[in-house]
Amino acid sequence: MGMDRSEALFDRAKRVIPGGVNSPVRAFRAVGGKPIFIKEGHRSRIEDADGNQYIDFVASWGPLIAGHAPAEVVAAVSAAASQGTSFGASTELEIALAEKICAHVPSVEMVRLTSSGTEATMSALRLARGITGRDGVIKMEGCYHGHADHLLVKGGSGLATFGEPDSAGVPADFAAHTLTAPFNDIDNVARIFETHNGGIAAVIVEPIAGNMGVIPPAPGYLDGLRDLCTKHGALLIFDEVITGFRVGLGGAQAQYRVTPDLTCFGKIIGGGLPVGAFGGRRDLMAGLAPLGPVYQAGTLSGNPLAVSAGLAVLSILERDGAYDQLEKLGAKLGTGLKKAAQNAGVPATLNRVGSMMTLFFGPGPIGNFADAAACDTDRFARFYRAMLSKGIYLAPSAFEATFVSLAHTEGEIEQAVDAAQQALEETR
Ligand SMILES: *Cc1c(COP(=O)(O)O)cnc(C)c1O
């Protein structure tokens, strides 16, 4: 498997881009070796600069639930582009995407579009603070909510991968307003509320954690957060940037029947183009400028190309059986990986919700960040490199999700499971 061209590109990139990458985890540092540079993607496959082909289970970190370059998305983006790429003014398309989100997620009565998930979470928290007049925010260890200053505290995968629980450059004064609790520990959150009586604006949580590897909420955990927020007058914010339209059209909140005050979206709703969104009850969203005093803006927000791509993907997901197919493929991969680990005699735990999953190299159960962090990351790095050499492209960190898309075939899932079986045996 040649890597010459990717290596040359990486050397070239490193001269002008810090670390050669525009997002740290792409540098492959956690798994050793050098990153592959990707030339093109079609359906479930990508091809790198050296012409190597891979079955892709990263899906651009989640957005590509319909695979690479689906005809519907390409057509929608092309049609939009030919009519002008940006106006910085209102268009009908953005209303259509907002209407679709509101229709599928009943807790969202109004929604504001942004250009990234980071902007969505950052803005949702500003709104929560503006509405409640409080500064404190509770987040869970290992949950990632984008790279806004006050959210880069115990922020999961990217940070965990580099052994930096927190980023440099975040003023201590900002971080002081961010209180953290272990995921799935409701008593801990209750204690924070007691000790910061009346000071908490919001609890923000990934309802299914995806950035410390996939960790589902324990039974009653999300209900517990809902009750605590209601009791203490704080807003509950679900960060569904990964889970929104991934686990169902209604997201994790529909699956677990818990109603947040605000919800953040990203990834899938942009169909592979840069989009985020945050929304919630009408009375809360009315706090945003120009209706209310909380400022939030974006030159490219509601961009016609991005919105067109998002609409096209949501239309694919609305077809009958889309989520049944995702569940079927997800179950096949999850069961296969689990069995492969058992056959190879490797202690492992498979956490899965629908088409998102993580194979953790530890005996489990894996219910929070400490559990995930205790897993064997050296084994993961060996496994990762073996899988890559067999043409299976996984996220280059032990703390990430593996995503199945509608473009994967059952045969490809079987191929991935066979590769995993071999990789686990070779690297035992
Ligand atoms: C990816 C992600 C974000 C940040 O979105 P960007 O578009 O990368 O800024 C926020 N929250 C969660 C849960 C994410 O997975």
JSON list of C-alpha atoms in Angstrom, two decimals, residues 14-158:
[
{"chain": "A", "resi": 14, "resn": "LYS", "atom": "CA", "xyz": [3.12, 21.19, 7.47]},
{"chain": "A", "resi": 15, "resn": "ARG", "atom": "CA", "xyz": [4.99, 24.15, 6.03]},
{"chain": "A", "resi": 16, "resn": "VAL", "atom": "CA", "xyz": [1.92, 26.34, 5.84]},
{"chain": "A", "resi": 17, "resn": "ILE", "atom": "CA", "xyz": [-0.72, 24.78, 8.09]},
{"chain": "A", "resi": 18, "resn": "PRO", "atom": "CA", "xyz": [0.01, 24.17, 11.81]},
{"chain": "A", "resi": 19, "resn": "GLY", "atom": "CA", "xyz": [0.64, 20.45, 12.18]},
{"chain": "A", "resi": 20, "resn": "GLY", "atom": "CA", "xyz": [-0.37, 20.08, 8.55]},
{"chain": "A", "resi": 21, "resn": "VAL", "atom": "CA", "xyz": [-4.05, 19.92, 9.48]},
{"chain": "A", "resi": 22, "resn": "ASN", "atom": "CA", "xyz": [-7.05, 22.18, 9.90]},
{"chain": "A", "resi": 23, "resn": "SER", "atom": "CA", "xyz": [-8.46, 20.15, 12.79]},
{"chain": "A", "resi": 24, "resn": "PRO", "atom": "CA", "xyz": [-6.06, 18.44, 15.22]},
{"chain": "A", "resi": 25, "resn": "VAL", "atom": "CA", "xyz": [-7.34, 14.87, 15.29]},
{"chain": "A", "resi": 26, "resn": "ARG", "atom": "CA", "xyz": [-6.74, 14.60, 11.52]},
{"chain": "A", "resi": 27, "resn": "ALA", "atom": "CA", "xyz": [-3.00, 14.47, 12.20]},
{"chain": "A", "resi": 28, "resn": "PHE", "atom": "CA", "xyz": [-3.22, 10.77, 13.22]},
{"chain": "A", "resi": 29, "resn": "ARG", "atom": "CA", "xyz": [-1.00, 11.43, 16.24]},
{"chain": "A", "resi": 30, "resn": "ALA", "atom": "CA", "xyz": [-3.04, 9.17, 18.51]},
{"chain": "A", "resi": 31, "resn": "VAL", "atom": "CA", "xyz": [-2.58, 6.18, 16.23]},
{"chain": "A", "resi": 32, "resn": "GLY", "atom": "CA", "xyz": [0.98, 6.79, 15.07]},
{"chain": "A", "resi": 33, "resn": "GLY", "atom": "CA", "xyz": [1.85, 7.04, 11.42]},
{"chain": "A", "resi": 34, "resn": "LYS", "atom": "CA", "xyz": [0.93, 9.80, 9.04]},
{"chain": "A", "resi": 35, "resn": "PRO", "atom": "CA", "xyz": [-2.45, 10.94, 7.81]},
{"chain": "A", "resi": 36, "resn": "ILE", "atom": "CA", "xyz": [-3.77, 9.87, 4.46]},
{"chain": "A", "resi": 37, "resn": "PHE", "atom": "CA", "xyz": [-4.84, 12.67, 2.16]},
{"chain": "A", "resi": 38, "resn": "ILE", "atom": "CA", "xyz": [-8.16, 11.99, 0.54]},
{"chain": "A", "resi": 39, "resn": "LYS", "atom": "CA", "xyz": [-8.79, 12.58, -3.13]},
{"chain": "A", "resi": 40, "resn": "GLU", "atom": "CA", "xyz": [-12.40, 11.59, -3.56]},
{"chain": "A", "resi": 41, "resn": "GLY", "atom": "CA", "xyz": [-15.34, 9.73, -2.07]},
{"chain": "A", "resi": 42, "resn": "HIS", "atom": "CA", "xyz": [-18.27, 7.89, -3.60]},
{"chain": "A", "resi": 43, "resn": "ARG", "atom": "CA", "xyz": [-20.98, 6.14, -1.63]},
{"chain": "A", "resi": 44, "resn": "SER", "atom": "CA", "xyz": [-19.23, 4.32, 1.24]},
{"chain": "A", "resi": 45, "resn": "ARG", "atom": "CA", "xyz": [-15.76, 4.47, -0.33]},
{"chain": "A", "resi": 46, "resn": "ILE", "atom": "CA", "xyz": [-12.93, 6.93, -0.29]},
{"chain": "A", "resi": 47, "resn": "GLU", "atom": "CA", "xyz": [-9.73, 6.98, -2.30]},
{"chain": "A", "resi": 48, "resn": "ASP", "atom": "CA", "xyz": [-6.53, 8.56, -1.06]},
{"chain": "A", "resi": 49, "resn": "ALA", "atom": "CA", "xyz": [-3.92, 10.51, -2.96]},
{"chain": "A", "resi": 50, "resn": "ASP", "atom": "CA", "xyz": [-1.96, 7.32, -3.70]},
{"chain": "A", "resi": 51, "resn": "GLY", "atom": "CA", "xyz": [-4.99, 5.57, -5.16]},
{"chain": "A", "resi": 52, "resn": "ASN", "atom": "CA", "xyz": [-5.64, 3.33, -2.13]},
{"chain": "A", "resi": 53, "resn": "GLN", "atom": "CA", "xyz": [-9.31, 2.60, -1.55]},
{"chain": "A", "resi": 54, "resn": "TYR", "atom": "CA", "xyz": [-11.02, 2.35, 1.79]},
{"chain": "A", "resi": 55, "resn": "ILE", "atom": "CA", "xyz": [-14.46, 1.60, 3.15]},
{"chain": "A", "resi": 56, "resn": "ASP", "atom": "CA", "xyz": [-15.18, 4.73, 5.14]},
{"chain": "A", "resi": 57, "resn": "PHE", "atom": "CA", "xyz": [-16.65, 4.49, 8.66]},
{"chain": "A", "resi": 58, "resn": "VAL", "atom": "CA", "xyz": [-15.77, 8.08, 9.60]},
{"chain": "A", "resi": 59, "resn": "ALA", "atom": "CA", "xyz": [-18.31, 9.73, 7.31]},
{"chain": "A", "resi": 60, "resn": "SER", "atom": "CA", "xyz": [-16.64, 13.12, 7.78]},
{"chain": "A", "resi": 61, "resn": "TRP", "atom": "CA", "xyz": [-17.18, 12.57, 11.55]},
{"chain": "A", "resi": 62, "resn": "GLY", "atom": "CA", "xyz": [-20.88, 11.99, 11.15]},
{"chain": "A", "resi": 63, "resn": "PRO", "atom": "CA", "xyz": [-22.46, 14.22, 8.52]},
{"chain": "A", "resi": 64, "resn": "LEU", "atom": "CA", "xyz": [-22.42, 11.72, 5.64]},
{"chain": "A", "resi": 65, "resn": "ILE", "atom": "CA", "xyz": [-25.28, 9.49, 6.77]},
{"chain": "A", "resi": 66, "resn": "ALA", "atom": "CA", "xyz": [-26.19, 8.99, 3.09]},
{"chain": "A", "resi": 67, "resn": "GLY", "atom": "CA", "xyz": [-22.59, 8.36, 2.06]},
{"chain": "A", "resi": 68, "resn": "HIS", "atom": "CA", "xyz": [-20.28, 10.39, -0.16]},
{"chain": "A", "resi": 69, "resn": "ALA", "atom": "CA", "xyz": [-21.64, 12.49, -2.99]},
{"chain": "A", "resi": 70, "resn": "PRO", "atom": "CA", "xyz": [-25.18, 11.11, -3.18]},
{"chain": "A", "resi": 71, "resn": "ALA", "atom": "CA", "xyz": [-26.71, 12.13, -6.52]},
{"chain": "A", "resi": 72, "resn": "GLU", "atom": "CA", "xyz": [-29.48, 14.08, -4.76]},
{"chain": "A", "resi": 73, "resn": "VAL", "atom": "CA", "xyz": [-27.00, 16.19, -2.80]},
{"chain": "A", "resi": 74, "resn": "VAL", "atom": "CA", "xyz": [-24.73, 16.83, -5.77]},
{"chain": "A", "resi": 75, "resn": "ALA", "atom": "CA", "xyz": [-27.72, 17.91, -7.86]},
{"chain": "A", "resi": 76, "resn": "ALA", "atom": "CA", "xyz": [-29.09, 20.16, -5.12]},
{"chain": "A", "resi": 77, "resn": "VAL", "atom": "CA", "xyz": [-25.77, 21.86, -4.47]},
{"chain": "A", "resi": 78, "resn": "SER", "atom": "CA", "xyz": [-25.05, 22.32, -8.18]},
{"chain": "A", "resi": 79, "resn": "ALA", "atom": "CA", "xyz": [-28.48, 23.79, -8.78]},
{"chain": "A", "resi": 80, "resn": "ALA", "atom": "CA", "xyz": [-28.05, 26.19, -5.87]},
{"chain": "A", "resi": 81, "resn": "ALA", "atom": "CA", "xyz": [-24.52, 27.16, -6.89]},
{"chain": "A", "resi": 82, "resn": "SER", "atom": "CA", "xyz": [-25.58, 28.01, -10.40]},
{"chain": "A", "resi": 83, "resn": "GLN", "atom": "CA", "xyz": [-27.98, 30.57, -8.94]},
{"chain": "A", "resi": 84, "resn": "GLY", "atom": "CA", "xyz": [-25.48, 32.29, -6.68]},
{"chain": "A", "resi": 85, "resn": "THR", "atom": "CA", "xyz": [-23.41, 30.97, -3.81]},
{"chain": "A", "resi": 86, "resn": "SER", "atom": "CA", "xyz": [-24.17, 33.53, -1.13]},
{"chain": "A", "resi": 87, "resn": "PHE", "atom": "CA", "xyz": [-26.19, 36.65, -0.65]},
{"chain": "A", "resi": 88, "resn": "GLY", "atom": "CA", "xyz": [-25.88, 37.45, 3.05]},
{"chain": "A", "resi": 89, "resn": "ALA", "atom": "CA", "xyz": [-29.60, 38.05, 2.73]},
{"chain": "A", "resi": 90, "resn": "SER", "atom": "CA", "xyz": [-32.72, 35.96, 3.25]},
{"chain": "A", "resi": 91, "resn": "THR", "atom": "CA", "xyz": [-33.63, 33.14, 0.87]},
{"chain": "A", "resi": 92, "resn": "GLU", "atom": "CA", "xyz": [-36.56, 30.74, 0.69]},
{"chain": "A", "resi": 93, "resn": "LEU", "atom": "CA", "xyz": [-34.30, 27.68, 1.05]},
{"chain": "A", "resi": 94, "resn": "GLU", "atom": "CA", "xyz": [-33.32, 28.48, 4.61]},
{"chain": "A", "resi": 95, "resn": "ILE", "atom": "CA", "xyz": [-36.98, 28.63, 5.64]},
{"chain": "A", "resi": 96, "resn": "ALA", "atom": "CA", "xyz": [-37.46, 25.14, 4.20]},
{"chain": "A", "resi": 97, "resn": "LEU", "atom": "CA", "xyz": [-34.62, 23.71, 6.30]},
{"chain": "A", "resi": 98, "resn": "ALA", "atom": "CA", "xyz": [-35.87, 25.46, 9.44]},
{"chain": "A", "resi": 99, "resn": "GLU", "atom": "CA", "xyz": [-39.40, 24.15, 8.79]},
{"chain": "A", "resi": 100, "resn": "LYS", "atom": "CA", "xyz": [-38.11, 20.62, 8.34]},
{"chain": "A", "resi": 101, "resn": "ILE", "atom": "CA", "xyz": [-36.14, 20.72, 11.60]},
{"chain": "A", "resi": 102, "resn": "CYS", "atom": "CA", "xyz": [-39.12, 22.13, 13.51]},
{"chain": "A", "resi": 103, "resn": "ALA", "atom": "CA", "xyz": [-41.46, 19.56, 11.97]},
{"chain": "A", "resi": 104, "resn": "HIS", "atom": "CA", "xyz": [-39.31, 16.62, 13.01]},
{"chain": "A", "resi": 105, "resn": "VAL", "atom": "CA", "xyz": [-38.21, 17.84, 16.43]},
{"chain": "A", "resi": 106, "resn": "PRO", "atom": "CA", "xyz": [-41.28, 19.05, 18.34]},
{"chain": "A", "resi": 107, "resn": "SER", "atom": "CA", "xyz": [-39.29, 20.75, 21.12]},
{"chain": "A", "resi": 108, "resn": "VAL", "atom": "CA", "xyz": [-37.87, 23.05, 18.45]},
{"chain": "A", "resi": 109, "resn": "GLU", "atom": "CA", "xyz": [-40.45, 25.69, 17.56]},
{"chain": "A", "resi": 110, "resn": "MET", "atom": "CA", "xyz": [-37.94, 28.14, 16.14]},
{"chain": "A", "resi": 111, "resn": "VAL", "atom": "CA", "xyz": [-34.42, 27.59, 14.93]},
{"chain": "A", "resi": 112, "resn": "ARG", "atom": "CA", "xyz": [-31.46, 29.79, 13.98]},
{"chain": "A", "resi": 113, "resn": "LEU", "atom": "CA", "xyz": [-28.99, 28.46, 11.42]},
{"chain": "A", "resi": 114, "resn": "THR", "atom": "CA", "xyz": [-25.23, 28.86, 11.86]},
{"chain": "A", "resi": 115, "resn": "SER", "atom": "CA", "xyz": [-22.20, 27.66, 9.91]},
{"chain": "A", "resi": 116, "resn": "SER", "atom": "CA", "xyz": [-20.86, 25.12, 12.43]},
{"chain": "A", "resi": 117, "resn": "GLY", "atom": "CA", "xyz": [-21.78, 23.08, 15.47]},
{"chain": "A", "resi": 118, "resn": "THR", "atom": "CA", "xyz": [-19.38, 25.17, 17.53]},
{"chain": "A", "resi": 119, "resn": "GLU", "atom": "CA", "xyz": [-21.34, 28.31, 16.77]},
{"chain": "A", "resi": 120, "resn": "ALA", "atom": "CA", "xyz": [-24.60, 26.54, 17.59]},
{"chain": "A", "resi": 121, "resn": "THR", "atom": "CA", "xyz": [-23.54, 25.43, 21.08]},
{"chain": "A", "resi": 122, "resn": "MET", "atom": "CA", "xyz": [-21.75, 28.68, 21.83]},
{"chain": "A", "resi": 123, "resn": "SER", "atom": "CA", "xyz": [-24.81, 30.68, 20.83]},
{"chain": "A", "resi": 124, "resn": "ALA", "atom": "CA", "xyz": [-27.26, 28.41, 22.67]},
{"chain": "A", "resi": 125, "resn": "LEU", "atom": "CA", "xyz": [-25.29, 28.96, 25.86]},
{"chain": "A", "resi": 126, "resn": "ARG", "atom": "CA", "xyz": [-25.17, 32.71, 25.34]},
{"chain": "A", "resi": 127, "resn": "LEU", "atom": "CA", "xyz": [-28.93, 32.63, 24.89]},
{"chain": "A", "resi": 128, "resn": "ALA", "atom": "CA", "xyz": [-29.38, 30.54, 28.05]},
{"chain": "A", "resi": 129, "resn": "ARG", "atom": "CA", "xyz": [-27.24, 32.98, 30.01]},
{"chain": "A", "resi": 130, "resn": "GLY", "atom": "CA", "xyz": [-29.04, 35.97, 28.55]},
{"chain": "A", "resi": 131, "resn": "ILE", "atom": "CA", "xyz": [-32.45, 34.55, 29.41]},
{"chain": "A", "resi": 132, "resn": "THR", "atom": "CA", "xyz": [-31.65, 33.36, 32.93]},
{"chain": "A", "resi": 133, "resn": "GLY", "atom": "CA", "xyz": [-29.27, 36.16, 33.88]},
{"chain": "A", "resi": 134, "resn": "ARG", "atom": "CA", "xyz": [-26.92, 33.53, 35.29]},
{"chain": "A", "resi": 135, "resn": "ASP", "atom": "CA", "xyz": [-23.36, 32.61, 34.29]},
{"chain": "A", "resi": 136, "resn": "GLY", "atom": "CA", "xyz": [-22.82, 29.00, 35.41]},
{"chain": "A", "resi": 137, "resn": "VAL", "atom": "CA", "xyz": [-22.93, 26.10, 32.97]},
{"chain": "A", "resi": 138, "resn": "ILE", "atom": "CA", "xyz": [-22.75, 22.40, 33.77]},
{"chain": "A", "resi": 139, "resn": "LYS", "atom": "CA", "xyz": [-21.17, 20.11, 31.20]},
{"chain": "A", "resi": 140, "resn": "MET", "atom": "CA", "xyz": [-20.16, 16.48, 31.40]},
{"chain": "A", "resi": 141, "resn": "GLU", "atom": "CA", "xyz": [-16.59, 15.21, 31.36]},
{"chain": "A", "resi": 142, "resn": "GLY", "atom": "CA", "xyz": [-15.73, 13.84, 27.93]},
{"chain": "A", "resi": 143, "resn": "CYS", "atom": "CA", "xyz": [-18.60, 15.54, 26.13]},
{"chain": "A", "resi": 144, "resn": "TYR", "atom": "CA", "xyz": [-17.45, 17.83, 23.34]},
{"chain": "A", "resi": 145, "resn": "HIS", "atom": "CA", "xyz": [-19.48, 20.86, 22.39]},
{"chain": "A", "resi": 146, "resn": "GLY", "atom": "CA", "xyz": [-17.20, 22.58, 19.92]},
{"chain": "A", "resi": 147, "resn": "HIS", "atom": "CA", "xyz": [-14.21, 24.76, 20.63]},
{"chain": "A", "resi": 148, "resn": "ALA", "atom": "CA", "xyz": [-15.71, 27.88, 22.21]},
{"chain": "A", "resi": 149, "resn": "ASP", "atom": "CA", "xyz": [-13.60, 29.04, 25.17]},
{"chain": "A", "resi": 150, "resn": "HIS", "atom": "CA", "xyz": [-15.89, 28.12, 28.04]},
{"chain": "A", "resi": 151, "resn": "LEU", "atom": "CA", "xyz": [-16.65, 24.70, 26.55]},
{"chain": "A", "resi": 152, "resn": "LEU", "atom": "CA", "xyz": [-13.06, 23.54, 26.20]},
{"chain": "A", "resi": 153, "resn": "VAL", "atom": "CA", "xyz": [-13.09, 22.06, 29.66]},
{"chain": "A", "resi": 154, "resn": "LYS", "atom": "CA", "xyz": [-12.85, 18.27, 29.86]},
{"chain": "A", "resi": 155, "resn": "GLY", "atom": "CA", "xyz": [-13.93, 18.24, 26.25]},
{"chain": "A", "resi": 156, "resn": "GLY", "atom": "CA", "xyz": [-13.55, 14.67, 25.05]},
{"chain": "A", "resi": 157, "resn": "SER", "atom": "CA", "xyz": [-11.93, 13.14, 21.99]},
{"chain": "A", "resi": 158, "resn": "GLY", "atom": "CA", "xyz": [-9.73, 15.79, 20.41]}
]
